[in-house]
Coordinates of N, CA and C in Angstrom, one line a residue:
X755 N 1.0 -1.5 0.6 CA -0.2 0.2 0.2 C 0.6 1.1 0.4
X756 N 0.6 2.1 -1.4 CA 1.3 3.1 -1.2 C 0.7 4.3 -0.3
X757 N 0.8 5.1 0.9 CA 0.8 6.2 1.2 C 0.9 7.7 1.4
X758 N 0.3 8.8 0.6 CA 1.1 10.1 0.0 C 0.8 10.7 1.4
X759 N 1.3 11.8 1.6 CA 1.1 13.1 1.9 C 0.7 12.5 3.5
X760 N 0.3 13.5 4.8 CA 0.7 13.6 6.2 C -0.1 12.2 7.4
X761 N 0.5 11.2 7.8 CA 0.7 10.9 8.4 C -0.3 10.6 10.0
X762 N -1.5 10.8 9.7 CA -2.7 10.7 10.8 C -1.9 10.5 12.0
X763 N -1.2 9.3 13.6 CA -0.3 9.6 13.4 C 1.0 8.9 13.2
X764 N 2.3 9.4 13.6 CA 3.8 8.9 13.8 C 3.8 9.6 15.1
X765 N 4.9 8.1 14.8 CA 5.4 7.4 16.3 C 6.5 7.6 16.0
X766 N 7.6 8.5 16.3 CA 9.3 8.5 16.3 C 9.9 7.9 17.5
X767 N 10.6 6.9 17.2 CA 11.8 6.7 18.6 C 11.1 7.0 20.1
X768 N 10.1 6.1 20.3 CA 9.7 5.6 21.1 C 10.8 4.7 21.9
X769 N 10.3 4.8 23.1 CA 10.9 4.3 24.1 C 10.7 3.7 25.6
X770 N 10.4 3.2 26.5 CA 9.9 2.6 27.5 C 10.7 1.6 28.1
X771 N 11.0 1.4 29.9 CA 11.8 0.5 30.5 C 10.8 1.0 31.8
X772 N 10.6 -0.3 32.0 CA 10.6 -0.7 33.6 C 10.8 -1.8 34.5
X773 N 11.3 -1.1 35.1 CA 12.8 -1.6 36.4 C 13.8 -2.3 34.9
X774 N 14.6 -1.0 34.6 CA 15.4 -1.4 34.1 C 15.3 -2.3 32.8
X775 N 13.7 -2.6 32.6 CA 13.8 -4.0 31.5 C 12.8 -2.7 30.2
X776 N 13.6 -2.8 28.8 CA 13.6 -2.2 28.1 C 12.4 -2.5 27.4
X777 N 10.9 -2.0 27.0 CA 10.0 -2.9 26.7 C 9.8 -2.5 26.0
X778 N 10.4 -0.9 25.3 CA 10.0 -0.8 23.9 C 11.0 0.0 23.4
X779 N 11.4 -0.6 22.8 CA 13.6 0.4 22.3 C 13.4 1.0 21.3
X780 N 13.8 1.9 20.8 CA 13.6 3.0 19.9 C 12.7 2.7 18.4
X781 N 11.4 2.6 19.2 CA 10.7 2.2 17.9 C 9.8 3.0 17.2
X782 N 9.7 2.9 15.5 CA 8.7 4.7 14.8 C 7.9 3.6 14.1
X783 N 6.7 3.9 14.1 CA 4.9 3.1 13.6 C 4.6 4.2 13.0
X784 N 3.7 4.4 11.9 CA 3.1 5.0 11.6 C 1.7 4.7 11.4
X785 N 0.5 5.6 10.4 CA -0.4 5.4 10.4 C -1.2 6.4 10.2
X786 N -2.1 6.3 8.8 CA -2.5 7.2 7.4 C -4.7 6.8 7.5
X787 N -5.2 8.1 7.2 CA -6.5 8.0 7.4 C -7.0 6.6 6.9
X788 N -8.0 6.0 7.1 CA -8.3 5.4 6.3 C -7.6 4.1 6.1
X789 N -6.6 3.7 7.2 CA -5.4 2.1 6.7 C -6.0 1.6 8.2
X790 N -5.6 -0.1 8.1 CA -5.6 -0.6 9.9 C -4.0 -0.8 9.7
X791 N -3.4 -1.1 10.6 CA -2.4 -1.3 10.9 C -2.0 -2.4 11.7
X792 N -1.6 -3.5 11.5 CA -2.1 -4.3 12.0 C -0.4 -4.2 13.5
X793 N -0.6 -4.6 14.5 CA 0.7 -5.4 15.5 C 0.7 -6.2 16.0
X794 N 2.4 -6.8 16.2 CA 1.7 -8.5 15.9 C 2.9 -8.5 17.0
X795 N 3.5 -10.4 17.7 CA 4.8 -10.1 18.0 C 4.0 -10.9 19.3
X796 N 4.5 -11.9 19.9 CA 4.8 -12.7 21.3 C 4.0 -11.9 22.1
X797 N 3.3 -12.1 23.6 CA 3.1 -11.5 24.7 C 4.7 -11.4 25.4
X798 N 5.3 -9.9 25.1 CA 6.1 -9.3 25.8 C 6.9 -8.7 25.0
X799 N 6.5 -8.9 23.2 CA 7.0 -8.7 22.5 C 6.7 -6.3 22.7
X800 N 6.3 -6.2 23.5 CA 6.2 -4.3 23.8 C 4.9 -4.0 23.0
X801 N 4.3 -4.7 21.8 CA 3.0 -4.0 21.1 C 2.4 -3.7 21.9
X802 N 1.6 -4.0 22.9 CA 0.7 -3.5 23.6 C 1.2 -2.4 24.5
X803 N 2.4 -2.0 24.8 CA 3.4 -0.9 25.8 C 3.9 -0.3 24.8
X804 N 3.5 -0.3 23.3 CA 4.0 1.0 22.5 C 2.4 1.7 22.3
X805 N 1.9 0.6 22.0 CA 0.4 2.0 21.4 C -1.1 2.0 22.9
X806 N -0.3 1.7 23.9 CA -1.4 1.9 25.5 C 0.3 3.5 26.0
X807 N 1.3 4.3 25.1 CA 2.1 5.4 24.6 C 0.7 6.5 24.1
X808 N 0.1 5.7 23.3 CA -0.5 6.9 22.4 C -1.3 7.0 23.0
X809 N -3.2 5.7 23.4 CA -3.5 5.5 24.1 C -3.6 6.8 26.1
X810 N -2.8 7.4 26.0 CA -2.5 7.4 27.5 C -2.0 7.2 28.6
X811 N -1.7 5.3 28.9 CA -2.5 4.9 29.8 C -0.7 4.4 30.2
X812 N 0.4 4.5 28.9 CA 1.6 5.0 29.7 C 2.8 6.4 29.5
X813 N 3.6 6.6 30.4 CA 4.2 8.0 29.3 C 5.4 7.3 28.5
X814 N 6.0 8.0 27.4 CA 7.5 6.7 27.1 C 8.3 7.8 27.6
X815 N 9.5 7.0 27.9 CA 10.6 7.5 27.9 C 11.3 8.8 27.7
X816 N 11.0 8.4 26.1 CA 11.9 9.2 24.7 C 11.0 8.6 23.4
X817 N 11.4 10.1 22.9 CA 10.3 9.6 21.8 C 9.4 11.0 21.9
X818 N 8.5 11.6 20.7 CA 7.7 11.5 20.2 C 6.5 11.4 19.1
X819 N 5.6 12.0 19.4 CA 4.3 11.7 18.9 C 4.0 12.8 17.9
X820 N 3.1 12.7 16.4 CA 3.2 13.6 16.5 C 1.4 13.1 15.2
X821 N 0.0 14.1 15.8 CA -0.9 13.5 14.9 C -1.5 14.7 13.6
X822 N -1.9 14.0 12.4 CA -1.6 15.1 11.5 C -0.7 16.0 11.7
X823 N 0.2 15.5 11.8 CA 2.7 16.1 11.2 C 2.1 17.4 13.1
X824 N 1.5 17.2 13.6 CA 1.8 18.7 14.9 C 2.6 17.2 15.7
X825 N 2.9 17.5 16.9 CA 3.5 17.3 17.4 C 2.4 17.3 19.2
X826 N 2.5 15.9 20.0 CA 1.2 15.4 20.2 C 1.7 15.7 21.9
X827 N 1.4 16.2 22.9 CA 2.0 15.6 24.2 C 0.8 15.1 24.9
X828 N 0.9 13.8 25.1 CA -0.1 12.4 25.5 C 0.3 12.1 27.0
X829 N 0.2 12.3 27.4 CA 0.3 12.4 29.4 C -0.7 11.1 30.1
X830 N -2.2 11.1 29.2 CA -3.1 10.7 29.9 C -4.2 10.3 28.9
X831 N -5.2 9.3 29.8 CA -6.4 9.1 28.8 C -6.9 10.4 27.8
X832 N -7.1 11.5 28.9 CA -8.2 12.4 28.9 C -7.0 13.2 27.7
X833 N -5.8 13.4 27.9 CA -4.9 14.1 26.3 C -5.2 13.5 25.4
X834 N -5.2 11.4 25.3 CA -5.3 10.9 24.2 C -6.9 11.1 23.6
X835 N -8.2 11.4 24.0 CA -9.1 11.8 23.5 C -9.1 13.2 23.2
X836 N -8.2 14.2 23.2 CA -8.5 15.3 22.7 C -8.0 15.5 21.5
X837 N -6.5 14.7 21.5 CA -6.5 14.0 20.3 C -7.5 13.3 19.2
X838 N -8.5 13.4 19.7 CA -9.3 11.7 19.2 C -9.3 10.1 18.8
X839 N -8.2 10.1 19.6 CA -7.5 8.6 19.3 C -8.8 7.9 20.8
X840 N -9.1 7.0 20.4 CA -10.1 6.6 21.3 C -9.6 4.6 21.8
X841 N -9.9 3.6 22.3 CA -9.1 2.9 22.9 C -11.0 2.0 23.0
X842 N -10.3 0.9 22.4 CA -11.6 -0.4 22.2 C -10.8 -1.2 22.9
X843 N -10.5 -1.8 24.8 CA -10.3 -3.2 25.1 C -11.1 -4.1 24.6
X844 N -10.3 -5.4 25.3 CA -11.1 -6.2 24.0 C -11.7 -7.3 25.4
X845 N -11.7 -5.9 26.5 CA -13.3 -6.5 27.7 C -14.6 -5.1 27.1
X846 N -13.9 -4.5 26.7 CA -15.1 -3.7 26.1 C -15.7 -2.4 26.8
X847 N -15.2 -2.7 28.8 CA -15.8 -2.0 29.2 C -17.4 -1.4 29.1
X848 N -18.4 -1.9 29.1 CA -19.9 -2.0 29.2 C -19.7 -2.2 30.0
X849 N -21.2 -1.6 30.3 CA -22.5 -2.0 31.4 C -22.9 -3.4 31.0
X850 N -23.0 -4.1 31.6 CA -23.7 -5.5 31.3 C -25.2 -5.4 31.2
X851 N -25.6 -4.0 32.7 CA -27.2 -4.7 32.9 C -28.0 -3.3 32.7
X852 N -27.1 -2.1 31.2 CA -27.3 -1.1 30.8 C -27.5 -1.5 28.9
X853 N -28.6 -0.9 28.3 CA -29.1 -1.2 27.1 C -27.9 -0.3 26.1
X854 N -28.0 0.0 24.4 CA -26.5 0.3 23.9 C -27.3 1.6 23.8
X855 N -28.0 2.5 24.2 CA -27.9 4.4 24.4 C -27.5 4.3 25.9
X856 N -27.8 3.0 26.5 CA -27.3 3.5 27.8 C -25.8 3.4 27.6
X857 N -24.9 2.5 26.8 CA -23.4 2.2 27.5 C -23.1 3.3 25.9
X858 N -23.8 3.8 25.3 CA -23.0 4.7 24.3 C -22.8 5.5 25.1
X859 N -23.6 6.2 25.9 CA -23.7 7.6 26.4 C -22.8 7.5 28.2
X860 N -23.1 6.3 28.0 CA -22.3 6.5 30.1 C -21.2 7.0 30.1
X861 N -21.6 7.6 31.2 CA -20.7 8.7 32.2 C -21.1 10.0 30.5
X862 N -21.8 10.7 29.7 CA -21.6 11.9 29.5 C -22.9 11.8 28.6
X863 N -23.4 11.9 29.4 CA -25.1 11.6 29.1 C -26.5 12.8 28.1
X864 N -27.4 12.6 27.8 CA -27.5 14.0 27.1 C -28.6 13.9 28.0
X865 N -28.7 15.6 28.4 CA -29.7 16.0 29.6 C -30.8 16.8 29.2
X866 N -31.9 17.0 29.5 CA -33.3 18.0 29.2 C -33.4 18.9 30.1
X867 N -34.2 19.4 29.9 CA -35.1 20.8 30.5 C -35.2 20.3 31.3
X868 N -35.1 20.9 33.0 CA -35.3 20.1 34.2 C -34.2 19.6 35.2
X869 N -33.0 19.3 33.8 CA -31.7 18.1 34.6 C -32.6 16.5 35.0
X870 N -33.4 16.3 33.4 CA -33.7 15.4 33.5 C -33.2 14.4 31.9
X871 N -33.1 12.9 32.7 CA -31.3 12.3 31.4 C -33.0 12.1 30.3
X872 N -32.4 12.4 28.9 CA -32.6 12.7 27.5 C -32.8 10.9 27.2
X873 N -34.1 10.1 27.9 CA -33.4 8.4 26.8 C -34.0 9.1 25.9
X874 N -35.3 10.2 25.0 CA -35.5 9.9 23.6 C -34.4 9.7 22.6
X875 N -34.0 11.5 23.5 CA -33.0 11.6 22.1 C -31.6 10.9 22.5
X876 N -31.6 10.6 23.8 CA -29.9 9.3 23.7 C -30.5 8.1 22.8
X877 N -31.4 7.6 22.4 CA -32.5 6.2 21.8 C -32.3 6.7 20.6
X878 N -32.4 7.9 19.7 CA -32.2 8.0 18.7 C -31.1 9.0 18.1
X879 N -30.1 9.1 19.4 CA -28.9 9.4 18.6 C -28.2 8.0 17.7
X880 N -28.6 6.9 19.4 CA -28.0 5.5 19.3 C -27.8 4.9 17.0
X881 N -29.4 4.8 17.0 CA -30.7 4.0 15.9 C -29.3 5.5 15.2
X882 N -29.3 6.3 14.8 CA -28.8 6.7 13.9 C -26.9 6.3 13.5
X883 N -26.3 6.3 14.6 CA -25.0 5.9 14.7 C -24.8 4.7 14.4
X884 N -25.9 3.5 15.4 CA -25.6 1.6 14.6 C -26.0 2.0 12.7
X885 N -27.4 2.9 12.7 CA -27.7 2.6 10.5 C -26.1 3.2 10.5
X886 N -25.1 3.5 10.7 CA -24.3 4.1 9.8 C -23.7 2.9 9.6
X887 N -22.9 2.7 10.4 CA -21.9 0.9 11.6 C -22.2 0.4 11.0
X888 N -23.5 -0.8 11.8 CA -24.1 -2.0 11.6 C -25.8 -2.4 10.9
X889 N -26.0 -1.1 10.1 CA -27.8 -1.6 9.6 C -28.2 -2.8 10.5
X890 N -28.1 -3.9 10.1 CA -28.6 -4.6 10.9 C -29.1 -4.8 12.5
X891 N -28.7 -4.3 13.8 CA -28.3 -3.8 14.4 C -30.0 -3.9 15.0
X892 N -30.4 -4.0 16.1 CA -32.2 -4.6 16.5 C -32.0 -4.2 18.2
X893 N -31.3 -4.7 18.5 CA -31.6 -5.3 19.4 C -31.6 -3.7 20.4
X894 N -32.4 -2.8 21.0 CA -32.1 -0.7 21.2 C -32.6 -1.4 22.5
X895 N -33.1 -1.8 23.1 CA -33.9 -2.2 24.1 C -33.8 -3.0 25.3
X896 N -32.3 -3.4 25.2 CA -32.1 -5.1 25.5 C -30.7 -5.0 26.3
X897 N -30.8 -5.3 27.8 CA -29.3 -4.8 28.4 C -28.2 -5.8 27.6
X898 N -26.8 -5.2 27.2 CA -25.7 -5.0 26.2 C -25.0 -6.9 26.1
X899 N -25.9 -7.7 28.2 CA -25.6 -9.0 28.0 C -25.7 -9.7 27.7
X900 N -27.8 -9.7 26.8 CA -28.4 -10.2 26.1 C -27.3 -9.7 24.7
X901 N -26.7 -9.4 24.4 CA -26.0 -9.5 22.9 C -24.7 -10.6 22.4
X902 N -24.7 -10.3 21.3 CA -23.9 -11.4 20.8 C -22.2 -10.7 20.5
X903 N -20.8 -11.4 20.8 CA -20.4 -10.5 20.8 C -19.5 -9.6 20.1
X904 N -20.2 -10.2 18.6 CA -20.4 -8.8 16.9 C -20.8 -7.8 17.2
X905 N -22.2 -8.2 18.6 CA -22.7 -6.9 18.2 C -22.7 -5.8 19.3
X906 N -22.8 -6.6 20.8 CA -21.4 -5.7 21.7 C -20.4 -5.1 21.6
X907 N -20.1 -5.5 20.1 CA -18.5 -4.6 20.0 C -18.9 -3.8 19.0
X908 N -20.0 -4.2 18.7 CA -20.7 -2.7 17.8 C -20.5 -1.6 18.5
X909 N -21.3 -1.8 19.8 CA -22.0 -0.9 20.3 C -20.7 -0.5 20.9
X910 N -19.2 -0.8 20.7 CA -18.1 0.1 21.8 C -17.6 0.4 21.1
X911 N -17.5 0.5 19.2 CA -17.2 1.1 18.3 C -17.9 1.7 18.1
X912 N -19.5 1.8 18.6 CA -20.2 3.1 18.1 C -20.2 4.0 19.0
X913 N -19.6 3.8 19.8 CA -19.7 4.8 21.1 C -18.5 5.8 20.8
X914 N -16.8 4.6 20.3 CA -16.4 5.3 20.0 C -16.2 6.3 18.4
X915 N -17.1 5.9 17.7 CA -17.6 7.3 16.3 C -18.8 8.3 16.7
X916 N -19.0 7.9 17.8 CA -20.0 8.9 17.9 C -18.9 10.0 18.3
X917 N -18.5 10.5 19.3 CA -17.5 11.1 20.2 C -16.3 11.2 20.0
X918 N -16.7 11.6 17.8 CA -15.5 12.4 17.2 C -14.2 11.3 17.0
X919 N -14.2 9.6 17.4 CA -12.4 9.7 16.9 C -12.4 9.4 15.4
X920 N -11.0 9.7 15.3 CA -10.7 9.3 14.4 C -8.9 8.9 14.1
X921 N -8.7 8.2 15.9 CA -7.9 7.5 15.6 C -8.3 6.3 16.7
X922 N -8.4 4.8 16.0 CA -9.2 3.9 16.8 C -7.6 3.2 17.1
X923 N -7.9 2.9 17.6 CA -6.5 1.7 18.9 C -8.0 0.2 19.3
X924 N -8.2 -1.1 18.6 CA -8.4 -2.2 19.0 C -8.0 -3.6 19.8
X925 N -7.9 -3.9 20.3 CA -6.7 -4.9 20.9 C -7.7 -6.4 21.1
X926 N -7.1 -6.5 19.6 CA -8.2 -8.1 19.0 C -10.0 -8.1 19.3
X927 N -10.2 -7.3 18.5 CA -11.4 -7.2 18.1 C -12.4 -8.7 18.1
X928 N -11.5 -9.3 17.5 CA -12.3 -11.4 16.8 C -12.1 -12.1 17.9
X929 N -11.3 -12.1 18.9 CA -10.9 -13.0 19.7 C -12.9 -13.6 20.9
X930 N -12.2 -14.7 20.3 CA -13.5 -15.7 20.8 C -14.9 -15.4 20.1
X931 N -14.5 -14.9 18.7 CA -15.6 -14.4 18.2 C -15.6 -15.8 17.0
X932 N -16.7 -16.5 16.9 CA -16.7 -17.6 15.8 C -17.5 -16.6 14.5
X933 N -17.1 -17.5 13.4 CA -16.7 -17.0 12.1 C -18.4 -15.7 11.6
X934 N -19.1 -16.0 12.0 CA -20.2 -14.6 12.0 C -19.7 -13.9 12.5
X935 N -19.7 -13.8 13.5 CA -19.4 -12.5 14.7 C -18.1 -11.5 14.5
X936 N -16.7 -12.6 13.6 CA -15.8 -12.6 13.3 C -16.2 -11.1 12.0
X937 N -17.3 -12.3 10.9 CA -16.8 -11.3 9.5 C -17.9 -10.4 10.2
X938 N -18.8 -10.4 10.7 CA -19.8 -9.3 11.3 C -18.5 -7.5 11.6
X939 N -17.1 -7.6 12.6 CA -16.4 -7.4 13.0 C -15.4 -5.9 11.8
X940 N -15.1 -7.8 10.6 CA -14.7 -7.0 9.8 C -15.8 -6.5 8.3
X941 N -16.5 -6.6 8.5 CA -17.5 -4.9 7.8 C -17.7 -4.3 8.5
X942 N -17.2 -3.7 10.0 CA -18.1 -3.2 10.9 C -16.0 -2.1 11.0
X943 N -14.8 -2.8 10.7 CA -13.4 -1.8 10.6 C -14.1 -1.7 8.8
X944 N -14.0 -2.0 7.8 CA -14.4 -1.9 6.6 C -14.9 -0.4 6.4
X945 N -16.4 -0.2 7.1 CA -16.8 1.1 6.7 C -16.0 1.7 7.8
X946 N -15.7 1.8 9.3 CA -14.6 2.8 9.7 C -13.2 3.4 8.9
X947 N -12.7 2.3 7.6 CA -12.0 2.7 6.8 C -12.2 3.9 5.8
X948 N -13.4 3.4 5.3 CA -14.2 4.3 4.0 C -14.3 5.8 5.0
X949 N -15.0 5.3 5.9 CA -15.0 7.5 6.8 C -14.0 7.6 7.2
X950 N -13.1 7.2 6.8 CA -11.4 7.6 6.4 C -11.2 7.4 7.9
X951 N -11.2 7.1 9.4 CA -10.1 6.1 10.2 C -9.2 5.8 10.2
X952 N -8.6 5.8 10.9 CA -7.0 4.8 10.5 C -7.3 3.8 12.3
X953 N -6.8 2.7 11.7 CA -7.2 1.9 13.2 C -5.5 1.2 13.4
X954 N -5.8 1.1 14.5 CA -4.4 0.2 15.1 C -4.8 -0.8 16.2
X955 N -4.4 -2.1 15.2 CA -5.3 -3.2 15.5 C -4.1 -4.6 16.0
X956 N -4.0 -4.4 17.6 CA -3.5 -5.2 18.6 C -3.9 -6.9 18.2
X957 N -2.5 -8.2 17.7 CA -3.5 -8.6 17.3 C -2.4 -10.2 17.4
X958 N -2.8 -11.0 17.7 CA -2.0 -12.1 17.5 C -2.3 -13.6 16.6
X959 N -3.5 -13.3 16.0 CA -4.2 -13.2 14.9 C -3.5 -13.2 13.7
X960 N -2.4 -14.3 13.1 CA -1.9 -14.0 12.2 C -3.3 -14.0 10.8
X961 N -4.9 -14.3 10.7 CA -4.8 -14.8 9.3 C -6.8 -13.2 9.7
X962 N -6.6 -13.0 11.0 CA -6.5 -11.9 11.5 C -6.7 -10.6 10.3
X963 N -5.0 -10.9 10.9 CA -4.1 -9.3 10.8 C -3.9 -9.4 9.1
X964 N -3.8 -10.6 8.8 CA -4.3 -11.0 6.9 C -5.7 -10.0 6.4
X965 N -6.7 -10.4 7.0 CA -7.5 -10.5 6.1 C -8.0 -8.7 6.4
X966 N -8.3 -8.3 7.3 CA -8.2 -6.7 7.8 C -7.3 -5.7 7.9
X967 N -6.3 -6.1 8.3 CA -4.8 -4.9 8.2 C -4.1 -4.9 6.4
X968 N -4.4 -3.4 5.8 CA -3.8 -2.7 4.6 C -2.3 -3.2 5.1
X969 N -1.2 -2.7 6.4 CA -0.5 -3.5 7.2 C 0.1 -3.5 7.9
X970 N 1.3 -3.8 7.9 CA 1.3 -4.9 9.2 C 3.0 -4.6 9.9
X971 N 2.9 -4.8 11.9 CA 4.1 -4.1 11.7 C 4.3 -5.6 13.3
X972 N 5.7 -5.6 13.3 CA 6.4 -7.4 13.6 C 6.9 -6.6 14.8
X973 N 6.7 -6.6 16.5 CA 7.8 -6.6 17.6 C 7.8 -7.0 17.7
X974 N 9.5 -7.2 18.5 CA 10.2 -8.3 19.2 C 11.3 -8.3 20.2
X975 N 11.5 -8.0 21.1 CA 12.0 -8.4 22.4 C 11.6 -6.6 22.1
X976 N 10.6 -5.7 22.1 CA 10.9 -4.4 22.6 C 11.0 -4.0 21.1
X977 N 12.0 -5.0 19.9 CA 11.9 -3.4 19.1 C 11.1 -4.3 17.9
X978 N 11.2 -3.4 16.8 CA 10.2 -3.3 15.5 C 11.3 -4.4 14.7
X979 N 11.0 -5.2 14.6 CA 12.0 -6.4 12.5 C 11.5 -5.7 12.1
X980 N 10.0 -5.4 11.6 CA 9.6 -4.8 9.9 C 8.5 -4.2 9.6
X981 N 8.1 -3.9 8.7 CA 6.9 -3.2 8.8 C 6.3 -3.9 7.3
X982 N 5.4 -4.8 6.9 CA 5.2 -5.2 5.4 C 3.9 -5.1 5.1
X983 N 4.2 -4.5 3.9 CA 2.6 -4.8 3.3 C 2.1 -6.1 2.7
X984 N 0.8 -5.6 3.6 CA 0.3 -6.9 4.0 C -0.3 -8.2 2.6
X985 N -1.2 -7.3 1.7 CA -0.5 -7.5 0.3 C 0.7 -8.4 -0.1
X986 N 1.5 -8.0 -0.2 CA 2.7 -8.6 -0.9 C 3.1 -9.4 0.1
X987 N 3.2 -10.4 1.2 CA 3.8 -10.9 2.3 C 3.0 -12.5 1.9
X988 N 3.1 -13.4 2.8 CA 2.7 -14.5 2.7 C 2.3 -14.6 4.9
X989 N 1.3 -14.9 5.0 CA 1.6 -16.0 6.6 C 2.4 -16.7 7.3
X990 N 3.6 -17.2 6.3 CA 4.5 -18.0 6.4 C 5.7 -17.0 6.7
X991 N 5.8 -15.4 6.0 CA 6.3 -14.6 5.9 C 6.5 -13.4 7.8
X992 N 5.4 -13.3 7.7 CA 5.4 -13.0 9.2 C 5.3 -13.8 9.9
X993 N 5.0 -14.8 9.9 CA 5.4 -16.2 11.2 C 6.9 -15.7 11.7
X994 N 7.4 -16.0 10.4 CA 9.3 -16.0 10.4 C 9.7 -14.7 11.9
X995 N 8.7 -13.7 10.8 CA 8.9 -12.0 11.2 C 8.7 -12.4 13.3
X996 N 7.6 -13.1 13.8 CA 7.2 -12.5 15.2 C 8.5 -13.9 15.6
X997 N 8.9 -15.0 15.0 CA 8.6 -16.7 15.5 C 10.2 -15.6 15.9
X998 N 11.7 -15.7 14.3 CA 12.5 -15.4 14.3 C 13.2 -14.3 14.5
X999 N 12.2 -13.0 14.3 CA 12.7 -11.7 13.6 C 13.6 -11.3 12.2
X1000 N 12.3 -12.9 11.5 CA 13.6 -12.3 10.2 C 12.6 -11.7 9.3
X1001 N 13.7 -11.1 9.1 CA 12.1 -9.8 7.4 C 12.3 -10.2 6.4
X1002 N 11.6 -10.4 5.3 CA 11.6 -11.0 3.9 C 12.1 -9.6 3.0
X1003 N 11.3 -10.1 2.4 CA 12.4 -9.3 1.2 C 11.9 -7.8 1.0
X1004 N 10.3 -8.1 1.2 CA 9.2 -6.7 1.0 C 9.3 -6.0 2.5
X1005 N 9.6 -6.2 3.4 CA 9.3 -5.1 5.0 C 10.6 -4.4 4.5
X1006 N 10.5 -3.3 5.4 CA 10.1 -2.3 5.6 C 10.4 -1.7 6.5

């Protein structure tokens, strides 16, 4: 994939250590609008730690982050949100006893005259955003605990997009989902790409990366092994990068 123009995100020369152990060692990655970049590597490779510097969960020891070409100061999740960065963790952070609208506006509820919750407006806005992302979603009036895994992902993604996410971090979005649910998430990601969002996908599953991502970044022992255009490599190429730290000729 050939990208032109200014990256949506550029993380330059990022390093972070914990107790003398370098979890991320001078790593540079970037992300363009309408692109999905997968981050792969064994547990402890540094991929989640690197992305937590972008989400504000960790503060890097050195390096720089640029958003749309401008230097960004990200010291907390609140800072990250101010740059339209949203994170969807594997746990999804949904309140199981509440319906989709209540989850979408959780902590940011719409209030009408007199200070009462405007449930009608919140449901209308939820229907509108779900219509954009997942037109087949119908279960607006049941607790999210009654939803399937793919439908729950829809609610979590809708919440991020409604509040103007431009950069989305997704942590293994298809983990523990069946084929139908995985396809639903793939369609959601395709729709987000069309809308110009940039997505970092933290993954262990090479097949998911090959299906969902435009580029893949492989990390090992806190360092970047290389970056590849997914269409130019095979599963075995990426596996060799993960296990052996071996770069195929197509890597850069």
